[in-house]
mmCIF file of N, CA and C in Angstrom:
data_model
loop_
_atom_site.group_PDB
_atom_site.id
_atom_site.type_symbol
_atom_site.label_atom_id
_atom_site.label_comp_id
_atom_site.label_asym_id
_atom_site.label_seq_id
_atom_site.Cartn_x
_atom_site.Cartn_y
_atom_site.Cartn_z
ATOM 1 N N MET S 1 -27.146 -6.691 -16.736
ATOM 2 C CA MET S 1 -27.430 -5.964 -15.514
ATOM 3 C C MET S 1 -27.686 -4.505 -15.856
ATOM 4 N N ALA S 2 -28.748 -3.959 -15.363
ATOM 5 C CA ALA S 2 -29.077 -2.560 -15.624
ATOM 6 C C ALA S 2 -28.243 -1.668 -14.710
ATOM 7 N N THR S 3 -27.574 -0.708 -15.300
ATOM 8 C CA THR S 3 -26.719 0.172 -14.507
ATOM 9 C C THR S 3 -27.114 1.629 -14.621
ATOM 10 N N GLY S 4 -28.293 1.911 -15.139
ATOM 11 C CA GLY S 4 -28.705 3.304 -15.274
ATOM 12 C C GLY S 4 -27.915 3.989 -16.366
ATOM 13 N N TRP S 5 -27.290 5.110 -16.032
ATOM 14 C CA TRP S 5 -26.546 5.894 -17.019
ATOM 15 C C TRP S 5 -25.110 5.417 -17.210
ATOM 16 N N ALA S 6 -24.664 4.509 -16.401
ATOM 17 C CA ALA S 6 -23.283 4.028 -16.494
ATOM 18 C C ALA S 6 -23.104 3.183 -17.755
ATOM 19 N N PRO S 7 -21.980 3.340 -18.431
ATOM 20 C CA PRO S 7 -21.737 2.528 -19.625
ATOM 21 C C PRO S 7 -21.466 1.068 -19.252
ATOM 22 N N ASP S 8 -21.617 0.183 -20.239
ATOM 23 C CA ASP S 8 -21.308 -1.228 -20.015
ATOM 24 C C ASP S 8 -19.856 -1.363 -19.582
ATOM 25 N N GLY S 9 -19.613 -2.180 -18.583
ATOM 26 C CA GLY S 9 -18.254 -2.415 -18.107
ATOM 27 C C GLY S 9 -17.754 -1.395 -17.101
ATOM 28 N N ALA S 10 -18.611 -0.462 -16.687
ATOM 29 C CA ALA S 10 -18.168 0.581 -15.757
ATOM 30 C C ALA S 10 -17.760 0.005 -14.405
ATOM 31 N N VAL S 11 -18.473 -1.004 -13.943
ATOM 32 C CA VAL S 11 -18.148 -1.609 -12.656
ATOM 33 C C VAL S 11 -16.779 -2.283 -12.731
ATOM 34 N N GLN S 12 -16.532 -3.009 -13.819
ATOM 35 C CA GLN S 12 -15.231 -3.659 -13.976
ATOM 36 C C GLN S 12 -14.113 -2.627 -14.104
ATOM 37 N N ASP S 13 -14.373 -1.518 -14.794
ATOM 38 C CA ASP S 13 -13.377 -0.449 -14.903
ATOM 39 C C ASP S 13 -13.042 0.108 -13.529
ATOM 40 N N GLN S 14 -14.060 0.252 -12.691
ATOM 41 C CA GLN S 14 -13.853 0.756 -11.337
ATOM 42 C C GLN S 14 -12.999 -0.223 -10.525
ATOM 43 N N ILE S 15 -13.266 -1.503 -10.647
ATOM 44 C CA ILE S 15 -12.485 -2.519 -9.951
ATOM 45 C C ILE S 15 -11.041 -2.506 -10.443
ATOM 46 N N ASP S 16 -10.862 -2.447 -11.764
ATOM 47 C CA ASP S 16 -9.511 -2.418 -12.343
ATOM 48 C C ASP S 16 -8.727 -1.203 -11.862
ATOM 49 N N ASP S 17 -9.371 -0.038 -11.806
ATOM 50 C CA ASP S 17 -8.696 1.179 -11.341
ATOM 51 C C ASP S 17 -8.303 1.074 -9.875
ATOM 52 N N THR S 18 -9.165 0.485 -9.060
ATOM 53 C CA THR S 18 -8.858 0.309 -7.639
ATOM 54 C C THR S 18 -7.646 -0.598 -7.460
ATOM 55 N N ILE S 19 -7.592 -1.684 -8.222
ATOM 56 C CA ILE S 19 -6.454 -2.605 -8.139
ATOM 57 C C ILE S 19 -5.187 -1.935 -8.637
ATOM 58 N N ALA S 20 -5.273 -1.209 -9.754
ATOM 59 C CA ALA S 20 -4.091 -0.517 -10.287
ATOM 60 C C ALA S 20 -3.560 0.508 -9.294
ATOM 61 N N ASP S 21 -4.466 1.237 -8.627
ATOM 62 C CA ASP S 21 -4.041 2.204 -7.611
ATOM 63 C C ASP S 21 -3.323 1.517 -6.455
ATOM 64 N N ALA S 22 -3.838 0.381 -6.011
ATOM 65 C CA ALA S 22 -3.216 -0.352 -4.909
ATOM 66 C C ALA S 22 -1.836 -0.867 -5.301
ATOM 67 N N VAL S 23 -1.700 -1.374 -6.518
ATOM 68 C CA VAL S 23 -0.401 -1.857 -6.987
ATOM 69 C C VAL S 23 0.604 -0.703 -7.073
ATOM 70 N N ASN S 24 0.174 0.424 -7.625
ATOM 71 C CA ASN S 24 1.079 1.585 -7.708
ATOM 72 C C ASN S 24 1.486 2.081 -6.331
ATOM 73 N N ARG S 25 0.538 2.101 -5.392
ATOM 74 C CA ARG S 25 0.852 2.547 -4.034
ATOM 75 C C ARG S 25 1.867 1.602 -3.385
ATOM 76 N N ALA S 26 1.702 0.291 -3.597
ATOM 77 C CA ALA S 26 2.635 -0.686 -3.035
ATOM 78 C C ALA S 26 4.022 -0.546 -3.665
ATOM 79 N N ARG S 27 4.071 -0.322 -4.961
ATOM 80 C CA ARG S 27 5.372 -0.158 -5.635
ATOM 81 C C ARG S 27 6.109 1.074 -5.136
ATOM 82 N N HIS S 28 5.372 2.171 -4.929
ATOM 83 C CA HIS S 28 6.017 3.395 -4.456
ATOM 84 C C HIS S 28 6.425 3.310 -2.993
ATOM 85 N N ALA S 29 5.787 2.421 -2.238
ATOM 86 C CA ALA S 29 6.117 2.262 -0.825
ATOM 87 C C ALA S 29 7.333 1.362 -0.608
ATOM 88 N N MET S 30 7.742 0.651 -1.644
ATOM 89 C CA MET S 30 8.901 -0.239 -1.502
ATOM 90 C C MET S 30 10.162 0.587 -1.276
ATOM 91 N N PRO S 31 11.030 0.114 -0.391
ATOM 92 C CA PRO S 31 12.262 0.861 -0.125
ATOM 93 C C PRO S 31 13.173 0.899 -1.344
ATOM 94 N N LYS S 32 13.928 1.985 -1.450
ATOM 95 C CA LYS S 32 14.870 2.156 -2.554
ATOM 96 C C LYS S 32 16.182 2.687 -1.991
ATOM 97 N N GLY S 33 17.235 2.528 -2.732
ATOM 98 C CA GLY S 33 18.514 3.069 -2.313
ATOM 99 C C GLY S 33 19.315 2.095 -1.477
ATOM 100 N N GLU S 34 20.183 2.650 -0.663
ATOM 101 C CA GLU S 34 21.081 1.841 0.161
ATOM 102 C C GLU S 34 20.382 1.405 1.445
ATOM 103 N N SER S 35 20.574 0.161 1.821
ATOM 104 C CA SER S 35 19.968 -0.364 3.044
ATOM 105 C C SER S 35 20.693 0.159 4.284
ATOM 106 N N ALA S 36 19.931 0.318 5.349
ATOM 107 C CA ALA S 36 20.514 0.704 6.629
ATOM 108 C C ALA S 36 21.081 -0.547 7.306
ATOM 109 N N GLU S 37 22.165 -0.387 8.034
ATOM 110 C CA GLU S 37 22.734 -1.520 8.764
ATOM 111 C C GLU S 37 21.995 -1.768 10.072
ATOM 112 N N ASP S 38 21.417 -0.696 10.632
ATOM 113 C CA ASP S 38 20.655 -0.810 11.878
ATOM 114 C C ASP S 38 19.246 -0.283 11.639
ATOM 115 N N CYS S 39 18.282 -0.888 12.314
ATOM 116 C CA CYS S 39 16.879 -0.498 12.200
ATOM 117 C C CYS S 39 16.701 0.948 12.663
ATOM 118 N N ILE S 40 15.937 1.728 11.908
ATOM 119 C CA ILE S 40 15.750 3.134 12.269
ATOM 120 C C ILE S 40 14.777 3.319 13.434
ATOM 121 N N GLU S 41 14.044 2.257 13.816
ATOM 122 C CA GLU S 41 13.112 2.363 14.939
ATOM 123 C C GLU S 41 13.688 1.806 16.232
ATOM 124 N N CYS S 42 14.219 0.575 16.181
ATOM 125 C CA CYS S 42 14.698 -0.058 17.420
ATOM 126 C C CYS S 42 16.225 -0.103 17.509
ATOM 127 N N GLU S 43 16.903 0.276 16.450
ATOM 128 C CA GLU S 43 18.370 0.339 16.379
ATOM 129 C C GLU S 43 19.057 -1.017 16.488
ATOM 130 N N GLU S 44 18.301 -2.109 16.288
ATOM 131 C CA GLU S 44 18.900 -3.448 16.233
ATOM 132 C C GLU S 44 19.544 -3.640 14.863
ATOM 133 N N PRO S 45 20.605 -4.449 14.772
ATOM 134 C CA PRO S 45 21.222 -4.693 13.470
ATOM 135 C C PRO S 45 20.269 -5.419 12.511
ATOM 136 N N ILE S 46 20.295 -5.018 11.252
ATOM 137 C CA ILE S 46 19.507 -5.688 10.219
ATOM 138 C C ILE S 46 20.411 -6.741 9.593
ATOM 139 N N PRO S 47 19.978 -8.011 9.567
ATOM 140 C CA PRO S 47 20.824 -9.068 9.021
ATOM 141 C C PRO S 47 21.202 -8.806 7.553
ATOM 142 N N LEU S 48 22.410 -9.224 7.190
ATOM 143 C CA LEU S 48 22.907 -9.026 5.833
ATOM 144 C C LEU S 48 21.981 -9.673 4.800
ATOM 145 N N ALA S 49 21.440 -10.838 5.110
ATOM 146 C CA ALA S 49 20.539 -11.515 4.169
ATOM 147 C C ALA S 49 19.314 -10.656 3.868
ATOM 148 N N ARG S 50 18.771 -9.990 4.886
ATOM 149 C CA ARG S 50 17.613 -9.102 4.663
ATOM 150 C C ARG S 50 18.020 -7.892 3.845
ATOM 151 N N ARG S 51 19.162 -7.318 4.127
ATOM 152 C CA ARG S 51 19.617 -6.149 3.365
ATOM 153 C C ARG S 51 19.849 -6.491 1.901
ATOM 154 N N ARG S 52 20.287 -7.711 1.633
ATOM 155 C CA ARG S 52 20.480 -8.132 0.240
ATOM 156 C C ARG S 52 19.146 -8.446 -0.438
ATOM 157 N N ALA S 53 18.220 -9.039 0.323
ATOM 158 C CA ALA S 53 16.930 -9.435 -0.248
ATOM 159 C C ALA S 53 16.033 -8.230 -0.542
ATOM 160 N N VAL S 54 16.113 -7.191 0.299
ATOM 161 C CA VAL S 54 15.253 -6.010 0.147
ATOM 162 C C VAL S 54 16.144 -4.769 0.065
ATOM 163 N N PRO S 55 16.571 -4.385 -1.138
ATOM 164 C CA PRO S 55 17.422 -3.205 -1.267
ATOM 165 C C PRO S 55 16.717 -1.957 -0.721
ATOM 166 N N GLY S 56 17.431 -1.189 0.066
ATOM 167 C CA GLY S 56 16.877 0.033 0.628
ATOM 168 C C GLY S 56 16.115 -0.164 1.923
ATOM 169 N N VAL S 57 16.198 -1.362 2.512
ATOM 170 C CA VAL S 57 15.451 -1.647 3.735
ATOM 171 C C VAL S 57 15.970 -0.769 4.882
ATOM 172 N N LYS S 58 15.047 -0.281 5.698
ATOM 173 C CA LYS S 58 15.399 0.584 6.829
ATOM 174 C C LYS S 58 14.939 0.020 8.169
ATOM 175 N N LEU S 59 14.084 -1.040 8.134
ATOM 176 C CA LEU S 59 13.528 -1.607 9.355
ATOM 177 C C LEU S 59 13.889 -3.075 9.483
ATOM 178 N N CYS S 60 14.053 -3.533 10.732
ATOM 179 C CA CYS S 60 14.257 -4.957 10.970
ATOM 180 C C CYS S 60 12.940 -5.691 10.728
ATOM 181 N N ILE S 61 12.965 -6.999 10.748
ATOM 182 C CA ILE S 61 11.769 -7.787 10.458
ATOM 183 C C ILE S 61 10.676 -7.524 11.496
ATOM 184 N N ALA S 62 11.035 -7.444 12.772
ATOM 185 C CA ALA S 62 10.030 -7.229 13.827
ATOM 186 C C ALA S 62 9.342 -5.871 13.661
ATOM 187 N N CYS S 63 10.110 -4.820 13.423
ATOM 188 C CA CYS S 63 9.518 -3.485 13.265
ATOM 189 C C CYS S 63 8.706 -3.389 11.974
ATOM 190 N N GLN S 64 9.171 -4.027 10.909
ATOM 191 C CA GLN S 64 8.424 -4.011 9.654
ATOM 192 C C GLN S 64 7.109 -4.767 9.802
ATOM 193 N N SER S 65 7.135 -5.897 10.519
ATOM 194 C CA SER S 65 5.907 -6.662 10.754
ATOM 195 C C SER S 65 4.903 -5.846 11.560
ATOM 196 N N ALA S 66 5.384 -5.133 12.571
ATOM 197 C CA ALA S 66 4.499 -4.292 13.375
ATOM 198 C C ALA S 66 3.897 -3.178 12.520
ATOM 199 N N ARG S 67 4.688 -2.576 11.664
ATOM 200 C CA ARG S 67 4.197 -1.505 10.796
ATOM 201 C C ARG S 67 3.185 -2.055 9.787
ATOM 202 N N ASP S 68 3.445 -3.228 9.241
ATOM 203 C CA ASP S 68 2.549 -3.822 8.248
ATOM 204 C C ASP S 68 1.220 -4.256 8.851
ATOM 205 N N SER S 69 1.191 -4.525 10.157
ATOM 206 C CA SER S 69 -0.050 -4.984 10.783
ATOM 207 C C SER S 69 -1.008 -3.832 11.083
ATOM 208 N N ARG S 70 -0.533 -2.591 11.019
ATOM 209 C CA ARG S 70 -1.405 -1.440 11.258
ATOM 210 C C ARG S 70 -2.321 -1.231 10.052
ATOM 211 N N PRO S 71 -3.586 -0.890 10.302
ATOM 212 C CA PRO S 71 -4.494 -0.658 9.167
ATOM 213 C C PRO S 71 -4.109 0.618 8.419
ATOM 214 N N VAL S 72 -4.265 0.561 7.107
ATOM 215 C CA VAL S 72 -3.968 1.705 6.259
ATOM 216 C C VAL S 72 -5.240 2.089 5.532
ATOM 217 N N PHE S 73 -5.625 3.346 5.643
ATOM 218 C CA PHE S 73 -6.838 3.830 4.990
ATOM 219 C C PHE S 73 -6.443 4.747 3.840
ATOM 220 N N THR S 74 -7.092 4.535 2.705
ATOM 221 C CA THR S 74 -6.849 5.422 1.568
ATOM 222 C C THR S 74 -7.980 6.419 1.487
ATOM 223 N N GLY S 75 -7.725 7.537 0.901
ATOM 224 C CA GLY S 75 -8.733 8.578 0.796
ATOM 225 C C GLY S 75 -9.557 8.503 -0.470
ATOM 226 N N ILE S 76 -9.431 7.452 -1.247
ATOM 227 C CA ILE S 76 -10.145 7.365 -2.508
ATOM 228 C C ILE S 76 -11.471 6.656 -2.296
ATOM 229 N N ASN S 77 -12.540 7.287 -2.723
ATOM 230 C CA ASN S 77 -13.872 6.702 -2.639
ATOM 231 C C ASN S 77 -14.407 6.584 -4.061
ATOM 232 N N ARG S 78 -14.471 5.379 -4.571
ATOM 233 C CA ARG S 78 -14.929 5.183 -5.943
ATOM 234 C C ARG S 78 -16.417 4.858 -6.029
ATOM 235 N N ARG S 79 -17.075 4.699 -4.896
ATOM 236 C CA ARG S 79 -18.505 4.388 -4.934
ATOM 237 C C ARG S 79 -19.294 5.664 -5.173
ATOM 238 N N GLY S 80 -20.400 5.543 -5.871
ATOM 239 C CA GLY S 80 -21.163 6.719 -6.234
ATOM 240 C C GLY S 80 -22.329 7.040 -5.329
ATOM 241 N N SER S 81 -22.599 6.231 -4.316
ATOM 242 C CA SER S 81 -23.764 6.503 -3.479
ATOM 243 C C SER S 81 -23.497 7.678 -2.541
ATOM 244 N N LYS S 82 -24.554 8.387 -2.208
ATOM 245 C CA LYS S 82 -24.411 9.540 -1.322
ATOM 246 C C LYS S 82 -23.961 9.116 0.066
ATOM 247 N N ASP S 83 -24.418 7.943 0.524
ATOM 248 C CA ASP S 83 -24.025 7.472 1.849
ATOM 249 C C ASP S 83 -22.519 7.299 1.948
ATOM 250 N N SER S 84 -21.902 6.762 0.907
ATOM 251 C CA SER S 84 -20.452 6.546 0.959
ATOM 252 C C SER S 84 -19.706 7.880 0.881
ATOM 253 N N GLN S 85 -20.313 8.899 0.291
ATOM 254 C CA GLN S 85 -19.673 10.207 0.205
ATOM 255 C C GLN S 85 -19.654 10.916 1.565
ATOM 256 N N LEU S 86 -20.619 10.583 2.413
ATOM 257 C CA LEU S 86 -20.740 11.254 3.705
ATOM 258 C C LEU S 86 -19.850 10.661 4.776
ATOM 259 N N ARG S 87 -19.261 9.508 4.536
ATOM 260 C CA ARG S 87 -18.433 8.860 5.559
ATOM 261 C C ARG S 87 -17.095 9.509 5.660
#
């Protein structure tokens, strides 16, 4: 495949970097430390099984599910086209 000035494997390197960034972001977003006994949003008790399964948890399952369903946008644009730079 002709890629112009890009070196061989540049597209795969870009894909690998995007995946590595997503994995690092997910790892840093994981809760750490001591778990809360009550949810910080709705103040319902967090079950002991959840607190043991997810160390550092601060949200109940319902609030965590609601938070996870919201779209998350990253500010990284790895595409080189001018159109993608203008968005």
